[in-house]
mmCIF file of C-alpha atoms in Angstrom:
data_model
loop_
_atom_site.group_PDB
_atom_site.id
_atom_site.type_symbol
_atom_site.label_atom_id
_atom_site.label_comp_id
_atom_site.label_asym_id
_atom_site.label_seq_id
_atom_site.Cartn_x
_atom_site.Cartn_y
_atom_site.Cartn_z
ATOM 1 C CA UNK A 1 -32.145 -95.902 -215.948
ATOM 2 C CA UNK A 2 -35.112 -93.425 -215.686
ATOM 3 C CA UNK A 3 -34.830 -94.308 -211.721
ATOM 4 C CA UNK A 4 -31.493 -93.671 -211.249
ATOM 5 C CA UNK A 5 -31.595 -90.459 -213.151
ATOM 6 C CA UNK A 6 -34.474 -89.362 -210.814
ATOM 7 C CA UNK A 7 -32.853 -90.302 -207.630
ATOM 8 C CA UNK A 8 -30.046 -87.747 -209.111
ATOM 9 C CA UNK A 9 -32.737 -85.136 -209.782
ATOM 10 C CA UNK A 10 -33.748 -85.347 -206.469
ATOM 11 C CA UNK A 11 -30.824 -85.633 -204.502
ATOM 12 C CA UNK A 12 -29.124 -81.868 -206.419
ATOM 13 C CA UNK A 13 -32.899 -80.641 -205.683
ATOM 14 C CA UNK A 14 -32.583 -81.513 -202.088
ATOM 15 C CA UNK A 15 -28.470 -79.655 -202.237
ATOM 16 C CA UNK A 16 -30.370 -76.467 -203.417
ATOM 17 C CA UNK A 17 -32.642 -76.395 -200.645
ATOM 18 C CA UNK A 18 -29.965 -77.159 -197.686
ATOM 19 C CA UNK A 19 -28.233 -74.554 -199.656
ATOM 20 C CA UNK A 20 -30.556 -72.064 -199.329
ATOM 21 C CA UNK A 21 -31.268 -73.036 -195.702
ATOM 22 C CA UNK A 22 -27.541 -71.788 -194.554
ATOM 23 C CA UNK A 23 -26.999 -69.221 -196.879
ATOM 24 C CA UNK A 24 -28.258 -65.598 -196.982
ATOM 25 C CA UNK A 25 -28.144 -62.592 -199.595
ATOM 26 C CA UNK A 26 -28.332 -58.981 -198.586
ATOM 27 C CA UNK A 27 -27.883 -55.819 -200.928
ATOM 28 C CA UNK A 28 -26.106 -53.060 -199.116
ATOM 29 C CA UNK A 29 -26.123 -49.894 -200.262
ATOM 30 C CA UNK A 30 -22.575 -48.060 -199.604
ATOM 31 C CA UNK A 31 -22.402 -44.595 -198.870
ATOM 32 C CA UNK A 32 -19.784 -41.524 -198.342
ATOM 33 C CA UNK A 33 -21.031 -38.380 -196.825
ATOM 34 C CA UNK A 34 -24.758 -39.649 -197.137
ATOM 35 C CA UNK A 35 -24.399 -39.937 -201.122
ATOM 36 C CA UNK A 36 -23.945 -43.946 -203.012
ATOM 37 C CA UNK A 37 -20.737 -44.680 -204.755
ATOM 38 C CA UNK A 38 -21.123 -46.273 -207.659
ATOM 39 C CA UNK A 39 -18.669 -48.018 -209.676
ATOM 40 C CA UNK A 40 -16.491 -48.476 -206.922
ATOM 41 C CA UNK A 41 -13.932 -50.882 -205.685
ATOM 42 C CA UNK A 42 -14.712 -52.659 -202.396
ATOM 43 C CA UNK A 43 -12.603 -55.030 -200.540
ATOM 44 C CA UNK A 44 -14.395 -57.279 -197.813
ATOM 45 C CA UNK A 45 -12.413 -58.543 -195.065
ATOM 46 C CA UNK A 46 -14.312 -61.524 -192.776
ATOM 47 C CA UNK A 47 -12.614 -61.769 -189.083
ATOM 48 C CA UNK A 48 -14.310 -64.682 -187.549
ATOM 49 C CA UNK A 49 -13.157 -66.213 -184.554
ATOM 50 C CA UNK A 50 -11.109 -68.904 -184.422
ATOM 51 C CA UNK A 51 -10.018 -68.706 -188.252
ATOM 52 C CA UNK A 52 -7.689 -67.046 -190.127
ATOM 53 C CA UNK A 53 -9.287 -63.996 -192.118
ATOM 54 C CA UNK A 54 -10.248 -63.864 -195.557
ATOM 55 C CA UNK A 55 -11.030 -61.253 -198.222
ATOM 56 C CA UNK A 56 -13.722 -60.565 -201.188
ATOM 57 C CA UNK A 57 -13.310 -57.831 -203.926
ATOM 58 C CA UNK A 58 -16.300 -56.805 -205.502
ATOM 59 C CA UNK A 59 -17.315 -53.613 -207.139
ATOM 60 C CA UNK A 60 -20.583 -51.104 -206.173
ATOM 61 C CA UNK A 61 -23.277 -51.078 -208.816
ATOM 62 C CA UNK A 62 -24.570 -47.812 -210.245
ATOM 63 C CA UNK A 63 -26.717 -47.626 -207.654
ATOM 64 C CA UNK A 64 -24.108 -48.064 -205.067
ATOM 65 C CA UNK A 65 -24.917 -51.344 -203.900
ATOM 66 C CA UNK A 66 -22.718 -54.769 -203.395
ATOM 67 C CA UNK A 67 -24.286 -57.845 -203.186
ATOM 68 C CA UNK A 68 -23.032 -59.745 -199.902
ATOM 69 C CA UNK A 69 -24.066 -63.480 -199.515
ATOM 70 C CA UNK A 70 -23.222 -65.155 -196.225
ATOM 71 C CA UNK A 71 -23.548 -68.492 -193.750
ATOM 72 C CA UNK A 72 -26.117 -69.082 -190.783
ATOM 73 C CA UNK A 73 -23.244 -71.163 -189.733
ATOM 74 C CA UNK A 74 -20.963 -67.770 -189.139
ATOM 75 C CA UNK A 75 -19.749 -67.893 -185.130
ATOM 76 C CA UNK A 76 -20.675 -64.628 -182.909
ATOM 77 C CA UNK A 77 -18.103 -61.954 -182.532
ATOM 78 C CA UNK A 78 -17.773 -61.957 -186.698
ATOM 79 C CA UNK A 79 -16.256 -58.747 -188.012
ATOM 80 C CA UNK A 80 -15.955 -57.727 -191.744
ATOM 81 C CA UNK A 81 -13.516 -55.056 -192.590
ATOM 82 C CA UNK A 82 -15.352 -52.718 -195.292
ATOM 83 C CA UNK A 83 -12.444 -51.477 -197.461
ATOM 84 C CA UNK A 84 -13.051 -48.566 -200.532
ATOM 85 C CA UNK A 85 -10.534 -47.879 -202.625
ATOM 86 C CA UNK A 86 -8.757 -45.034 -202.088
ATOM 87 C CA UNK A 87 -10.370 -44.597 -199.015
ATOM 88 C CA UNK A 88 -10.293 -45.697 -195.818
ATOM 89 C CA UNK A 89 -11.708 -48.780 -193.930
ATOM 90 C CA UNK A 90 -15.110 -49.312 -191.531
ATOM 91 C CA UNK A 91 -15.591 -52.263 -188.984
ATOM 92 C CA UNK A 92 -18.894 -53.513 -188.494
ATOM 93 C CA UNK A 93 -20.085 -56.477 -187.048
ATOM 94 C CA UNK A 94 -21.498 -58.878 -189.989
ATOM 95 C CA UNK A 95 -24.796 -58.866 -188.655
ATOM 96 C CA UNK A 96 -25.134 -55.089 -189.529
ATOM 97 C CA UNK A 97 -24.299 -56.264 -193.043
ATOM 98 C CA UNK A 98 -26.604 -59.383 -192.974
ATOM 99 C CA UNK A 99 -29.458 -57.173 -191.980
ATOM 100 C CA UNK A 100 -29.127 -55.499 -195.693
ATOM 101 C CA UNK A 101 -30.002 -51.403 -195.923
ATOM 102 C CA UNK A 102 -27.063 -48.473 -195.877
ATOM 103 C CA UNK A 103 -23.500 -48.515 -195.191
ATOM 104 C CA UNK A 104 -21.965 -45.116 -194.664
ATOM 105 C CA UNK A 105 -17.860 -45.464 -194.773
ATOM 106 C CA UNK A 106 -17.575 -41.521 -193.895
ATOM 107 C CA UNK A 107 -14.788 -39.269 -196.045
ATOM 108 C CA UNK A 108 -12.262 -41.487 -197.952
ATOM 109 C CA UNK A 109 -8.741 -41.116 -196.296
ATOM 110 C CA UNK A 110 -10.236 -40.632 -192.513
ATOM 111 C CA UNK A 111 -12.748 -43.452 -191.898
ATOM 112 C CA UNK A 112 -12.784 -45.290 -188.559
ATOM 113 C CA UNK A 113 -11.073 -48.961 -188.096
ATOM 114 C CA UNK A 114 -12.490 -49.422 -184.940
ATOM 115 C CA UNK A 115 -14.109 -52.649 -183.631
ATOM 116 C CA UNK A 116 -17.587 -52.354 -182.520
ATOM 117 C CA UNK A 117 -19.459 -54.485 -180.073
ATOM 118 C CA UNK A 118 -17.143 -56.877 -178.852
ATOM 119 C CA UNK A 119 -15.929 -56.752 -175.109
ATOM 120 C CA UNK A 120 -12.022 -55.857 -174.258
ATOM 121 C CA UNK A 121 -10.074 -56.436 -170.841
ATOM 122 C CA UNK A 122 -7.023 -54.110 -170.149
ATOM 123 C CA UNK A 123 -4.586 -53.084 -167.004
ATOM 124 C CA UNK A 124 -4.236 -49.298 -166.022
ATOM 125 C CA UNK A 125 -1.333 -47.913 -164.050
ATOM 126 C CA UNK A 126 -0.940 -44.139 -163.008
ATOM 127 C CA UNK A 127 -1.169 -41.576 -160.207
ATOM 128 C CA UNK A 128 -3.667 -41.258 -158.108
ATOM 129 C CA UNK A 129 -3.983 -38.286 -155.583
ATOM 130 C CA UNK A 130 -6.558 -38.613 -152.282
ATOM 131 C CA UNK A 131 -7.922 -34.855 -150.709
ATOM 132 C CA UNK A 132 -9.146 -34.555 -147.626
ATOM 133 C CA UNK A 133 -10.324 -30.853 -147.582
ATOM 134 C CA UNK A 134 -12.345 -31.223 -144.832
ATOM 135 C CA UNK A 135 -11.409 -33.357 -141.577
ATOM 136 C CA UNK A 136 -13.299 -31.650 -139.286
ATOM 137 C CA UNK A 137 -14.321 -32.929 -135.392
ATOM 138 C CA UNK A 138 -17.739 -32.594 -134.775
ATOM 139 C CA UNK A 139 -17.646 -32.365 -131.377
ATOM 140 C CA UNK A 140 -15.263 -33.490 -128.441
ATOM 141 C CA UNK A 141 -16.781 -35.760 -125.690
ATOM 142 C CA UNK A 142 -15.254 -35.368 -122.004
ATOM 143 C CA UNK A 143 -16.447 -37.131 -119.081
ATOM 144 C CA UNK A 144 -19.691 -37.997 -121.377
ATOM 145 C CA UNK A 145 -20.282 -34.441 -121.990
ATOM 146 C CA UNK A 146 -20.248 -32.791 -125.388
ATOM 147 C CA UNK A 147 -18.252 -29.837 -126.215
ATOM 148 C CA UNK A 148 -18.153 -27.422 -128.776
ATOM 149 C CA UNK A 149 -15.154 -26.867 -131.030
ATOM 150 C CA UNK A 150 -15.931 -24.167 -133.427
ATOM 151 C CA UNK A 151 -14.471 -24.129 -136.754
ATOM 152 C CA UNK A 152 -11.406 -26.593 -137.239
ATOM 153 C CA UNK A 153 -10.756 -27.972 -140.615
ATOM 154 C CA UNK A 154 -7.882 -29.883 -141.203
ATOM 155 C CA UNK A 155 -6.832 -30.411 -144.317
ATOM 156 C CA UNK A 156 -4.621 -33.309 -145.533
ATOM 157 C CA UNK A 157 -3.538 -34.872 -149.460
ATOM 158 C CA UNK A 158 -1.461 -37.694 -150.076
ATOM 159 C CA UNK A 159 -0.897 -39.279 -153.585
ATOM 160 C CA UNK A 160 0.278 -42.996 -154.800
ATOM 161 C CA UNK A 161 0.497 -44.866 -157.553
ATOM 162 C CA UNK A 162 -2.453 -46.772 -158.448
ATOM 163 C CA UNK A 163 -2.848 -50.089 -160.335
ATOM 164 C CA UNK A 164 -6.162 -51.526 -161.992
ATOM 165 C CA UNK A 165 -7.889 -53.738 -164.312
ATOM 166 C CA UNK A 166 -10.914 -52.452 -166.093
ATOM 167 C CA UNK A 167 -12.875 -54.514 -168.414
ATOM 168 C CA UNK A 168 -16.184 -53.326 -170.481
ATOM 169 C CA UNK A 169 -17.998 -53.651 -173.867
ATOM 170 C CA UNK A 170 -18.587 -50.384 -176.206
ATOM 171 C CA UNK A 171 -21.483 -50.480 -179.468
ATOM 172 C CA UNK A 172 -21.433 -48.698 -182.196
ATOM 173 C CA UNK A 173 -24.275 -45.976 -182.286
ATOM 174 C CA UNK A 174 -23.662 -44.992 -185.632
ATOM 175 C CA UNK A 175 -20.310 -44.783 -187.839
ATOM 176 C CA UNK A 176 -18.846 -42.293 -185.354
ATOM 177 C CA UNK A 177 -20.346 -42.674 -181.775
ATOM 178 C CA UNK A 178 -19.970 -44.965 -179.715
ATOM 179 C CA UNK A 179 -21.699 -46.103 -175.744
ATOM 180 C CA UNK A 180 -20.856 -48.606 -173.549
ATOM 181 C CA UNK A 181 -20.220 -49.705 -169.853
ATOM 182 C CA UNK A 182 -17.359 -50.102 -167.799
ATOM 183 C CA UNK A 183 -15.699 -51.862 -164.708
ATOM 184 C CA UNK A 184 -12.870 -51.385 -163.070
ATOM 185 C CA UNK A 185 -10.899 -52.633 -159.606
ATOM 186 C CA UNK A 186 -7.830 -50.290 -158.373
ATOM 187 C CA UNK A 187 -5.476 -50.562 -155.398
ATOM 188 C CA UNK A 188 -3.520 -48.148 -154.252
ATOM 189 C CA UNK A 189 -1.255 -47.145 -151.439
ATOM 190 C CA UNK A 190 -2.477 -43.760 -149.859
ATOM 191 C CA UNK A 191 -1.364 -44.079 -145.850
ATOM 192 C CA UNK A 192 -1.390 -40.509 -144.723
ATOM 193 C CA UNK A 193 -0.609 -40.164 -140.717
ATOM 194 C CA UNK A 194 -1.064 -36.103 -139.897
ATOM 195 C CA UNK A 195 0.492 -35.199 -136.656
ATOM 196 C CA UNK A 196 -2.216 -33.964 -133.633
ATOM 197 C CA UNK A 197 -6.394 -34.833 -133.689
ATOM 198 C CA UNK A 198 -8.410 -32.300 -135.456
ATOM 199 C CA UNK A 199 -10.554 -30.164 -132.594
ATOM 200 C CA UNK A 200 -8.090 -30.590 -130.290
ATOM 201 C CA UNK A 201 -5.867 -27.566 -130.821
ATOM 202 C CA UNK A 202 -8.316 -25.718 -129.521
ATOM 203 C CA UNK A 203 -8.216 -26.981 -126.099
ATOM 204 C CA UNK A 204 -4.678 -27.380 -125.656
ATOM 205 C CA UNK A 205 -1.314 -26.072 -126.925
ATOM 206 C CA UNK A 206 0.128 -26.817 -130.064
ATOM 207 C CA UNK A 207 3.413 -28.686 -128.609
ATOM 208 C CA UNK A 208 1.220 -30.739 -126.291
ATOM 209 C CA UNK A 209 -1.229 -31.814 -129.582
ATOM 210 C CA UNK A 210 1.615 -32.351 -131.731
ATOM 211 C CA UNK A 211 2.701 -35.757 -129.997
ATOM 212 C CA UNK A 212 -1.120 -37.479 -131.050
ATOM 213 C CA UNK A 213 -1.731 -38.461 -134.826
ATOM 214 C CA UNK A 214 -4.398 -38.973 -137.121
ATOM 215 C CA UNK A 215 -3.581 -41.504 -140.120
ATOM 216 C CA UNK A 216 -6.254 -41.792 -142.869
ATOM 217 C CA UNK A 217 -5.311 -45.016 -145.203
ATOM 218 C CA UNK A 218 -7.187 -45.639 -148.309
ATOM 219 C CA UNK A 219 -6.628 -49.436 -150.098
ATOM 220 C CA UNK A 220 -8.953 -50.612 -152.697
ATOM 221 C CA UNK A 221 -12.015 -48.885 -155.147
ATOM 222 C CA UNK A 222 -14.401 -50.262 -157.400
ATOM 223 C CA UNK A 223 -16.356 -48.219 -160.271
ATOM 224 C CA UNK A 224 -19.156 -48.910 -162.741
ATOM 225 C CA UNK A 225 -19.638 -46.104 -165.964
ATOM 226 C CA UNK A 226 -20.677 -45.606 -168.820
ATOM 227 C CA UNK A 227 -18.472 -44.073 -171.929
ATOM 228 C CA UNK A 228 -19.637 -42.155 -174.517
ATOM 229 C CA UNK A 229 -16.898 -42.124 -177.692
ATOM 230 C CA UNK A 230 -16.297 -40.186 -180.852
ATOM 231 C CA UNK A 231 -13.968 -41.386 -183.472
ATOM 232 C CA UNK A 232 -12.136 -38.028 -184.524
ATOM 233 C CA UNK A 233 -9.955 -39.694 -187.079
ATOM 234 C CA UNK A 234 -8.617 -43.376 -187.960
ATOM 235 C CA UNK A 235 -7.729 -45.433 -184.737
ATOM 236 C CA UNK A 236 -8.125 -42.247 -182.522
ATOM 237 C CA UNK A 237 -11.397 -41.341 -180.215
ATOM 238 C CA UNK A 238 -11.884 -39.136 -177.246
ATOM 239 C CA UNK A 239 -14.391 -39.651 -174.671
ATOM 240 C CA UNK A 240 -16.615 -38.831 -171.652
ATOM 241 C CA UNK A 241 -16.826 -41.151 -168.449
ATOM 242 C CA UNK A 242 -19.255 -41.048 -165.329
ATOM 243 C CA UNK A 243 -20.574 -43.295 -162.798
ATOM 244 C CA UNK A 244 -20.590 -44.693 -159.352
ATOM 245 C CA UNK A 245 -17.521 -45.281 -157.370
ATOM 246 C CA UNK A 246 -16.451 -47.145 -153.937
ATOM 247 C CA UNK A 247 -13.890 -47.446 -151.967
ATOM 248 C CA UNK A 248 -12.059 -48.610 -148.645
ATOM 249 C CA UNK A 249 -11.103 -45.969 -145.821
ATOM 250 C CA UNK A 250 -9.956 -46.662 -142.443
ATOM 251 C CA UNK A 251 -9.090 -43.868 -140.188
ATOM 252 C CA UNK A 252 -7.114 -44.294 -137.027
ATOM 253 C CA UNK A 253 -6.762 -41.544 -134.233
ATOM 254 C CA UNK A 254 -4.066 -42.071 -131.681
ATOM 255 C CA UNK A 255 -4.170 -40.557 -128.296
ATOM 256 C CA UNK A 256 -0.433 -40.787 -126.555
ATOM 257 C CA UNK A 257 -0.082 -40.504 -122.803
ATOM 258 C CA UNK A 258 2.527 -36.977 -124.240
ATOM 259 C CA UNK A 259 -0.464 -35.531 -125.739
ATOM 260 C CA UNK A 260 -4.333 -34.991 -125.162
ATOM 261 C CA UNK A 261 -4.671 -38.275 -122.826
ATOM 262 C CA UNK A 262 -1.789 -37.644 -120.691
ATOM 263 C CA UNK A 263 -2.853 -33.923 -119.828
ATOM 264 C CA UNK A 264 -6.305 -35.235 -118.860
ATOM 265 C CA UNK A 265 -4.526 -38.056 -116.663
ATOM 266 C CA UNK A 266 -6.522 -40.606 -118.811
ATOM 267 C CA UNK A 267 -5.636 -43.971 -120.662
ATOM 268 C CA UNK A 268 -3.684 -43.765 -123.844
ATOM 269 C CA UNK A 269 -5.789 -45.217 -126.599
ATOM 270 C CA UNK A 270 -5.623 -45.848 -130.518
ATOM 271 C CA UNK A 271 -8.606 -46.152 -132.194
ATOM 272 C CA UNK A 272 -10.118 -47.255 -135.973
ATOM 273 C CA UNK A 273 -12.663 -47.031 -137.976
ATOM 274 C CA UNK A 274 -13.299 -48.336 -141.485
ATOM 275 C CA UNK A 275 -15.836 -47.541 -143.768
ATOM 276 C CA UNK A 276 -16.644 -48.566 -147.527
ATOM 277 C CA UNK A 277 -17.613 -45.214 -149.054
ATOM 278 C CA UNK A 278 -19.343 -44.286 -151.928
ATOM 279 C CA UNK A 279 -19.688 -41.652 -154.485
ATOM 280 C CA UNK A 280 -19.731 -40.367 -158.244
ATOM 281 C CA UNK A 281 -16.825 -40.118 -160.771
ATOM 282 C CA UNK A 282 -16.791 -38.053 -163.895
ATOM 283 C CA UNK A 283 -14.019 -38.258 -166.660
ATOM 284 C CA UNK A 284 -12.412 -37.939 -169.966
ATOM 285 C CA UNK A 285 -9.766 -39.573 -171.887
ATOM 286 C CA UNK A 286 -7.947 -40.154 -175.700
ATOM 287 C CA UNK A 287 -7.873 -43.904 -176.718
ATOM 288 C CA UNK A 288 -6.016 -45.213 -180.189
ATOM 289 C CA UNK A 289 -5.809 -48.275 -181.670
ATOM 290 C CA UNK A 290 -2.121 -49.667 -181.496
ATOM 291 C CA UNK A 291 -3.166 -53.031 -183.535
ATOM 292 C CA UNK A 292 -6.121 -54.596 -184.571
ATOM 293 C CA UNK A 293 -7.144 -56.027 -180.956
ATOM 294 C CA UNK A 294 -4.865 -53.947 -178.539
ATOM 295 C CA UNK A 295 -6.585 -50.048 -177.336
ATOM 296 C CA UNK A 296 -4.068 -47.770 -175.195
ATOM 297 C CA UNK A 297 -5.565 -44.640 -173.545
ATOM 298 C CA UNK A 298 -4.798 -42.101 -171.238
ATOM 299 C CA UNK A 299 -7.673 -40.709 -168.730
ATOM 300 C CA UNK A 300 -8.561 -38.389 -166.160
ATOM 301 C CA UNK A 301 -11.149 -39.137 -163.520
ATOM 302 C CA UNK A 302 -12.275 -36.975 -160.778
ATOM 303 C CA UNK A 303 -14.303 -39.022 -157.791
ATOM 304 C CA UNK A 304 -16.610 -37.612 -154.738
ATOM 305 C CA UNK A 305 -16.894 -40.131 -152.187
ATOM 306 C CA UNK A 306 -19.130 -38.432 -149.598
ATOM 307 C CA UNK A 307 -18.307 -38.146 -145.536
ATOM 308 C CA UNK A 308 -17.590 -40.857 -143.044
ATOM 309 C CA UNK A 309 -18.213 -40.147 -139.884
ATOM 310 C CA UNK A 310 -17.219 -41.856 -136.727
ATOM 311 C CA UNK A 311 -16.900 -41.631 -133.111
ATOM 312 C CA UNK A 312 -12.958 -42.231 -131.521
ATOM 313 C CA UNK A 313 -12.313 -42.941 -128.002
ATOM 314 C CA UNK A 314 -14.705 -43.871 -124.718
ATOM 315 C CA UNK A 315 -17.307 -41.160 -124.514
ATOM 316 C CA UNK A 316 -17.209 -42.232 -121.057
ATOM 317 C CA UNK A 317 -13.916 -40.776 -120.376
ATOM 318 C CA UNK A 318 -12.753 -38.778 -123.757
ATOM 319 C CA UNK A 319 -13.677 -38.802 -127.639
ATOM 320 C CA UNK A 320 -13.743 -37.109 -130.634
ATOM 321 C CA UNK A 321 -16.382 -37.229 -133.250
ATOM 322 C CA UNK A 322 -14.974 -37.009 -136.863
ATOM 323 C CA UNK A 323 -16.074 -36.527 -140.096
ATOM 324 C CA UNK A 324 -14.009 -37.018 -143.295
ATOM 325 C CA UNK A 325 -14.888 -35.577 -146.704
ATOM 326 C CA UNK A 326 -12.645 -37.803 -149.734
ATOM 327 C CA UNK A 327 -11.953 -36.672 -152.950
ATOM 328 C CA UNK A 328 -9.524 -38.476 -155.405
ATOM 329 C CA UNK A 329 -8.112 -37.046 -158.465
ATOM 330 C CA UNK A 330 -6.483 -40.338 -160.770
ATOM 331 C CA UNK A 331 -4.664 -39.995 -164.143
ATOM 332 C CA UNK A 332 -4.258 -43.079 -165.726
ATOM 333 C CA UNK A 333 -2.550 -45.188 -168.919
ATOM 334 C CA UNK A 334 -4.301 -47.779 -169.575
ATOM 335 C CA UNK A 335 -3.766 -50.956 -172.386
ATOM 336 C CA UNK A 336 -6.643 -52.954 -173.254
ATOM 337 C CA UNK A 337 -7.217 -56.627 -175.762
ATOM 338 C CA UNK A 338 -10.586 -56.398 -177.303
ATOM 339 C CA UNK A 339 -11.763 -59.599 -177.572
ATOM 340 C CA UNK A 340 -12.919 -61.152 -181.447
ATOM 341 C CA UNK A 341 -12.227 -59.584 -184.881
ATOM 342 C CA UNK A 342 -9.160 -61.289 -185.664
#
């Protein structure tokens, strides 16, 4: 009898230790405005993946603090909904909670839902508009000689709509700031043929320059930013945007046997070059929260690619040396899924 009731003994001694193995106990301190609330009602709210979501009502001490007890066992991505009564609500992943120390849920009535630290994917459509301020010919190569053109800017603009999918992950610097990165991939459908080839005016008349073209087609871009939020009330934050940017330009110059190349008695030719060019993009946009997983936003970016220059034609015979300066101007809606917290 005296074994059996030690084996029993043993075997809840050896349940309290596996207990405490998986199970942790933090005191967090909650805090509005920098001061504890004591004596008040709390509602936690656990999102972890792959379950459905449950809640815990417990009350601050006088000193402001609620005693939160969790599992090792919890999967990554684990959200808790802080709730005060009366107030408003605060996301934070349930490490931050885990980790013990200060909670600050901002003023009652305009605290932040948003979720922190988990990744989201979205599609953007909108209008995108490519400038060309400066297509300007370099030089103009006859008979393999160089001559100069003087000033000759051509300007040209064409805008498109623009699709994309951007994907990135945001973290939580404190209860209102947020930082993060950002991808994106666009295509567009800016094909913009100008009649004449920039220089040439110069040289000869206006009717005669008019029957050549210059088309300047832009396709796909690529960017990679950061974001810098700021969570101006519940499910609403603005924010700044800037990074690197590419895209794909090919410009074709097409010398008809009616224009430059038939005056000079020489062969017709069409002739491309692309280039993958690359520049900067600054930006700024207003994102909400239209559920608990699903972000819209609306954005402006502005984007610098640089020049491309390139030499069209047989220097040989005849070519033009041109450089093209891009700028794109995009505003965008965008709808994103972030990923966890449900």
């Amino acid at each position: 009898m005296l074994r059996k009731l030690l084996y029993v003994v043993l075997a809840l001694l050896g349940l309290a230790i596996s207990s405490a193995a998986w199970a942790i106990t933090t005191n967090v301190t909650i805090t509005s405005g920098g001061k504890p609330l004591p004596g008040t009602k709390i509602s936690l709210t656990v999102h972890e993946p792959g379950k459905p979501p449950h809640t815990v009502t417990t009350h601050t001490s006088k000193q402001g603090k609620i005693r939160v007890k969790t599992k090792e066992t919890h999967a990554e991505g684990t959200t808790v909904d802080v709730t005060v009564s009366g107030g408003g609500t605060v996301t934070v992943p349930l490490s931050q909670l885990t980790g013990g120390g200060t909670l600050e849920v901002g003023t009652p009535g305009s605290t932040p839902t948003w979720i922190p630290d988990l990744p989201y994917i979205g599609i953007s459509t909108g209008i995108t508009g490519t400038k060309c301020p400066d297509v300007r010919t370099i030089e103009v190569i006859s008979l393999g000689n160089p001559d100069d053109v003087g000033p000759d800017n051509t300007a040209c603009f064409s805008s498109a709509f623009r699709g994309s999918i951007y994907a990135g992950v945001s973290r939580m610097l404190n209860d209102r700031w947020l930082a993060g990165f950002e991808v994106d991939v666009g295509l567009s459908a800016h094909d913009k043929t100008q009649a004449g080839i920039p220089g040439l005016p110069i040289f000869f008349p206006p009717a005669v320059s008019a029957n050549d073209s210059t088309r300047l087609k832009q396709d796909w871009d690529f960017g990679l930013r950061t974001r810098l939020g700021y969570i101006v009330a519940p499910n609403w934050m603005v924010f700044a945007t800037g990074g690197v940017a590419f895209t794909n330009v090919k410009l074709t110059v097409n010398c008809t046997a009616a224009g430059a190349c038939g005056l000079f008695g020489l062969t017709p030719f069409t002739a491309s070059h692309s280039r993958v060019m690359a520049g900067w993009s600054v930006g700024a946009g207003l994102e909400t929260k239209v559920a608990r997983n699903w972000n819209a936003r609306i954005e402006y970016r502005y984007i610098d690619y640089g020049t491309f220059t390139a030499t069209y034609g047989v220097p040989a015979n005849f070519a033009t040396n041109i450089a093209v300066r891009l700028r794109e101007n995009l505003l965008l809606l965008g709808l994103a899924y972030q990923f966890g917290g449900s």
